[in-house]
Short mmCIF file of C-alpha atoms in Angstrom, two decimals:
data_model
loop_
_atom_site.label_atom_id
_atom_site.label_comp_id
_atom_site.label_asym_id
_atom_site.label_seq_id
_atom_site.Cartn_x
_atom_site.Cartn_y
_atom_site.Cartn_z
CA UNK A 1 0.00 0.00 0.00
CA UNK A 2 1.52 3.30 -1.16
CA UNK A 3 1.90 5.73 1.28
CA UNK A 4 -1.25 8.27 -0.40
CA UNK A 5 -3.67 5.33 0.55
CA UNK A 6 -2.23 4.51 3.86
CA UNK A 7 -4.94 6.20 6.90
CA UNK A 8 -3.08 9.45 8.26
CA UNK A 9 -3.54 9.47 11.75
CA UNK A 10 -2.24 12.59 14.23
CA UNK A 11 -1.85 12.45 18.36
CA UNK A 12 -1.23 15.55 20.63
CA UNK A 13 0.75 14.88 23.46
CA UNK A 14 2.31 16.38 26.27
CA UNK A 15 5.08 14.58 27.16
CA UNK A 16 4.21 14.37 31.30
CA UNK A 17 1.19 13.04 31.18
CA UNK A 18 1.31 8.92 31.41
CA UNK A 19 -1.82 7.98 30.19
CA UNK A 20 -0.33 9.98 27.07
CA UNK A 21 2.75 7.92 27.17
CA UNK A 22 0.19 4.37 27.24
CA UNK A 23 -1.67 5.76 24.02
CA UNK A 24 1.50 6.64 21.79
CA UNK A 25 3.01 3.20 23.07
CA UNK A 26 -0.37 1.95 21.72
CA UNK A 27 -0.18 3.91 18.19
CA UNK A 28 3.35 2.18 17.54
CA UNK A 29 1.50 -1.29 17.94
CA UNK A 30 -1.40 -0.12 15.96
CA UNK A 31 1.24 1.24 13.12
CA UNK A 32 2.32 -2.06 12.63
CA UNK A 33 -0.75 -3.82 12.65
CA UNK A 34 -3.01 -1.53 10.46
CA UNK A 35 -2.29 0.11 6.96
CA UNK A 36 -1.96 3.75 9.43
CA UNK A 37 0.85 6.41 9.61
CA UNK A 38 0.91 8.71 12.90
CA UNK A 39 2.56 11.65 13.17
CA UNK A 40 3.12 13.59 16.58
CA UNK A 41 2.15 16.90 17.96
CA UNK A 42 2.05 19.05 21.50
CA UNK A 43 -0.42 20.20 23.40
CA UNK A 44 0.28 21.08 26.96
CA UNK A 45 -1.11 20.62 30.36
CA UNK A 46 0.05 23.77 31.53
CA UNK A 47 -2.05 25.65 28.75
CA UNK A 48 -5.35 23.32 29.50
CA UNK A 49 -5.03 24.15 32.95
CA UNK A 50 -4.09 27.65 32.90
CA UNK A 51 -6.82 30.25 35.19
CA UNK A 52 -8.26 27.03 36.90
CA UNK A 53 -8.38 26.37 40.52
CA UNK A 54 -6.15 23.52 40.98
CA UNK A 55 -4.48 21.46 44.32
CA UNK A 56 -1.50 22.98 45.36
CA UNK A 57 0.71 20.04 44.36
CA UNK A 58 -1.17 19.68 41.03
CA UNK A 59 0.03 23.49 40.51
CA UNK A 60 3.32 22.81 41.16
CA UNK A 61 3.10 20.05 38.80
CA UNK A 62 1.97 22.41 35.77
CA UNK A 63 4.33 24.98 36.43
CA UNK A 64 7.02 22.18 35.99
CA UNK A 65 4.88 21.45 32.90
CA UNK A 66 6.55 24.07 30.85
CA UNK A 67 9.75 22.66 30.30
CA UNK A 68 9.09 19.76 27.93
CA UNK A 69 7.02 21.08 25.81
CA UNK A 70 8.62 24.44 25.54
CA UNK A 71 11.85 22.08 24.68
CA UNK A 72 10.24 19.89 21.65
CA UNK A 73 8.39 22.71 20.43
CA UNK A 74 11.82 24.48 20.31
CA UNK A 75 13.55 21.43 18.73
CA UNK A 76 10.82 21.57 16.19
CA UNK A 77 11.37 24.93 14.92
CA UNK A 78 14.93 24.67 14.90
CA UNK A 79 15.26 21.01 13.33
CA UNK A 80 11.84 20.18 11.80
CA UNK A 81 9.02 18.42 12.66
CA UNK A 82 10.77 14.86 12.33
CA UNK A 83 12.22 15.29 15.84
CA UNK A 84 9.09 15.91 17.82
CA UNK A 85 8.75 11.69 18.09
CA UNK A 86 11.97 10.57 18.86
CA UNK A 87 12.67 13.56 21.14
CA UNK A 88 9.36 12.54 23.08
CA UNK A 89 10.17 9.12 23.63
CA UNK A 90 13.49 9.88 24.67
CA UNK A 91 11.66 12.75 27.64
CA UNK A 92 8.97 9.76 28.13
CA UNK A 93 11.40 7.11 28.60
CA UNK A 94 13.47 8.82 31.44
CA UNK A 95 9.59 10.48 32.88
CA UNK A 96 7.59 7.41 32.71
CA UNK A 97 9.94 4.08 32.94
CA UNK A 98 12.90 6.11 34.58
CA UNK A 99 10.47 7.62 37.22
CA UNK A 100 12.20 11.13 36.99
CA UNK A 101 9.86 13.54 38.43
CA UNK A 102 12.27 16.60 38.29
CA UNK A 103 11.64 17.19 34.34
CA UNK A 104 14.41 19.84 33.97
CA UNK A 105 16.48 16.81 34.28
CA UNK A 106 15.51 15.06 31.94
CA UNK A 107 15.85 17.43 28.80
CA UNK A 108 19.78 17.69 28.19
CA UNK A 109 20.36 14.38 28.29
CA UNK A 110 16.61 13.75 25.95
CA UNK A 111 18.42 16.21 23.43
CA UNK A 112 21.45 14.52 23.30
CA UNK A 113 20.16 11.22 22.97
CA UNK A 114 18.44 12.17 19.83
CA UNK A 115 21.51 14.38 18.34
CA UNK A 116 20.23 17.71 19.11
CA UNK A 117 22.16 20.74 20.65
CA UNK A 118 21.74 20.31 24.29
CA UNK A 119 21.45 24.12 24.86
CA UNK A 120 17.96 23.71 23.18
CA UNK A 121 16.99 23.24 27.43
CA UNK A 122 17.26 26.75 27.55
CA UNK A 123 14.03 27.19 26.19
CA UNK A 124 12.62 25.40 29.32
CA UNK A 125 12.41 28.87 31.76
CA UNK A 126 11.89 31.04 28.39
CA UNK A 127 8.43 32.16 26.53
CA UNK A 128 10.05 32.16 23.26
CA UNK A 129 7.99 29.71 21.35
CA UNK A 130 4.81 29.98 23.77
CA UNK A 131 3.13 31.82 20.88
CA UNK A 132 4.02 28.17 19.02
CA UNK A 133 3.14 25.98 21.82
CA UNK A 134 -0.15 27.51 22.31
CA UNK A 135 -0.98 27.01 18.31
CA UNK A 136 -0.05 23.80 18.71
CA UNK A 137 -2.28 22.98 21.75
CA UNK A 138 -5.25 25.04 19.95
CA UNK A 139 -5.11 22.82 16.90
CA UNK A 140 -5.45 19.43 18.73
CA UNK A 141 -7.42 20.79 22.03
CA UNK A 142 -10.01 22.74 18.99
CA UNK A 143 -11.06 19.44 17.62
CA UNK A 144 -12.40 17.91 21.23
CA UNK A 145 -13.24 20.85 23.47
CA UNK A 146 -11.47 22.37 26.44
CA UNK A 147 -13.17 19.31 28.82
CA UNK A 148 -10.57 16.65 28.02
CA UNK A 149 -6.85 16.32 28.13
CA UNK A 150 -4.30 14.65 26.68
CA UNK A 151 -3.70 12.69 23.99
CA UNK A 152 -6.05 13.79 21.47
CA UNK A 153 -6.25 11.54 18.31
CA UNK A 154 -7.57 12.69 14.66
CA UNK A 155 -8.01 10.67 11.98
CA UNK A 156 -10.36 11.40 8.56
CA UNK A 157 -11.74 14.15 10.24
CA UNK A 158 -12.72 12.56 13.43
CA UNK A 159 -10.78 13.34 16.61
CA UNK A 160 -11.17 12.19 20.72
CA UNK A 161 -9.85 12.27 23.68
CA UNK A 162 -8.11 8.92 24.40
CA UNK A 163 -8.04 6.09 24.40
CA UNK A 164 -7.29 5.45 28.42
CA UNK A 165 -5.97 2.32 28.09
CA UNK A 166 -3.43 0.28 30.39
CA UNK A 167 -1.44 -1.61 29.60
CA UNK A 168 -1.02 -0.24 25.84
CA UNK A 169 -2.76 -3.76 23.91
CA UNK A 170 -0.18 -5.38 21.70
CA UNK A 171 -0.61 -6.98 18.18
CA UNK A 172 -4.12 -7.59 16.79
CA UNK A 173 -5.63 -6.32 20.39
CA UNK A 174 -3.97 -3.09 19.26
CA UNK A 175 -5.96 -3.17 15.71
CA UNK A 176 -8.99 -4.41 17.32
CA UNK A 177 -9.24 -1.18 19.71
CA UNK A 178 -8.13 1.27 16.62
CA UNK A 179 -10.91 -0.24 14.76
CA UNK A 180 -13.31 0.13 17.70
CA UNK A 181 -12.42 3.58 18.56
CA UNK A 182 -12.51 4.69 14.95
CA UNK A 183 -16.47 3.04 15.17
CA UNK A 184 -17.56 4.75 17.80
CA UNK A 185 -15.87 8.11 17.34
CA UNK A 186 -16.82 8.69 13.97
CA UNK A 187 -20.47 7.64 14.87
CA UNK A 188 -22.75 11.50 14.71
CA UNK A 189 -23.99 12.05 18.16
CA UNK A 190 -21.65 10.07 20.18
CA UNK A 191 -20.03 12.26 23.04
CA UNK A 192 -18.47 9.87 25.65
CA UNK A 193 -18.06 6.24 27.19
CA UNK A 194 -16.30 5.64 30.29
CA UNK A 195 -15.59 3.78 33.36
CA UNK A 196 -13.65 4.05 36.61
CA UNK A 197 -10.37 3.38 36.50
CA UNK A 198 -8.31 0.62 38.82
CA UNK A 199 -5.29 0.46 37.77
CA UNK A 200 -2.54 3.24 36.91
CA UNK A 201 -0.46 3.04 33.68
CA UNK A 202 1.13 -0.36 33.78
CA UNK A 203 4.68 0.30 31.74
CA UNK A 204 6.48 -2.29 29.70
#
């Protein structure tokens, strides 16, 4: 299948957020399992939650939020688009399977794993690219509505929040949930199906 007839898929991330991290582990399984192409972009928790009364440690958390994103969006414009993947899994893999909680840590050593200048972390503490950033968010966070988060999916003109899945399904349970979520998003009227959750991201 040539790449004009392969399904063009597109997932905002921000690179903190775990349930994030168990949807793009998901999209690699689905990549090789359906006749789709993802390609990556950032939206930011700091931006969503921006003006909202929040728990003191969740505040903290979003003013850490900054960093990452102001980092790949940074990258971006200064190296192209093609780094925004390998530059997240390199921040995820240190965040989510290294446990690193103090993200400023994580960024030189992100860059460097992926070739880039390490001085790109210097964007972290700076609003240079927040005009970008916030474009970014407003694309994918546009398509869904301000009451979700992150990851947002679009595909063929139908976008959603999710899926919150964990652990990230492997092989044909990977195609099976693309094809159901693609079913039930795409269906006119349909807003939202959920249940609690009891159990956090399982990694692997």
């Amino acid at each position: 299948m040539t790449d004009a007839t392969r399904t063009q898929a597109e997932m905002w991330f921000d690179p903190i957020c775990p349930w994030a991290w168990m949807t793009s582990r998901w999209l690699l399984e689905v990549e090789q399992v359906r006749e789709v192409d993802v390609t990556w972009s950032v939206m930011s928790l700091a931006v969503l939650n921006e003006g909202r009364d929040l728990p003191e440690a969740y505040r903290e958390m979003m003013d850490r939020a900054w960093g990452p994103v102001r980092v790949i969006i940074a990258a971006a414009r200064e190296h192209g688009d093609k780094v925004i993947k390998p530059l997240y899994d390199a921040m995820g893999t240190r965040i989510h399977l290294g446990g690193e909680k103090d993200y400023t840590k994580v960024l030189a050593p992100a860059l460097a794993e992926v070739g880039l200048p390490e001085d790109l972390a210097r964007f972290a503490t700076l609003p240079d690219v927040d005009e970008e950033l916030r474009a970014s968010h407003e694309r994918g966070i546009g398509l869904v509505g301000d009451e979700v988060g992150t990851p947002v999916i679009a595909v063929d003109g139908v976008a959603f929040f999710g899926p919150v899945v964990s652990p990230a399904p492997k092989g044909d349970a990977a195609g099976r949930l693309w094809d159901g979520c693609l079913l039930v998003a795409g269906t006119p009227g349909f807003f939202e199906l959920k249940r609690t959750r009891t159990v956090g991201p399982i990694f692997d």
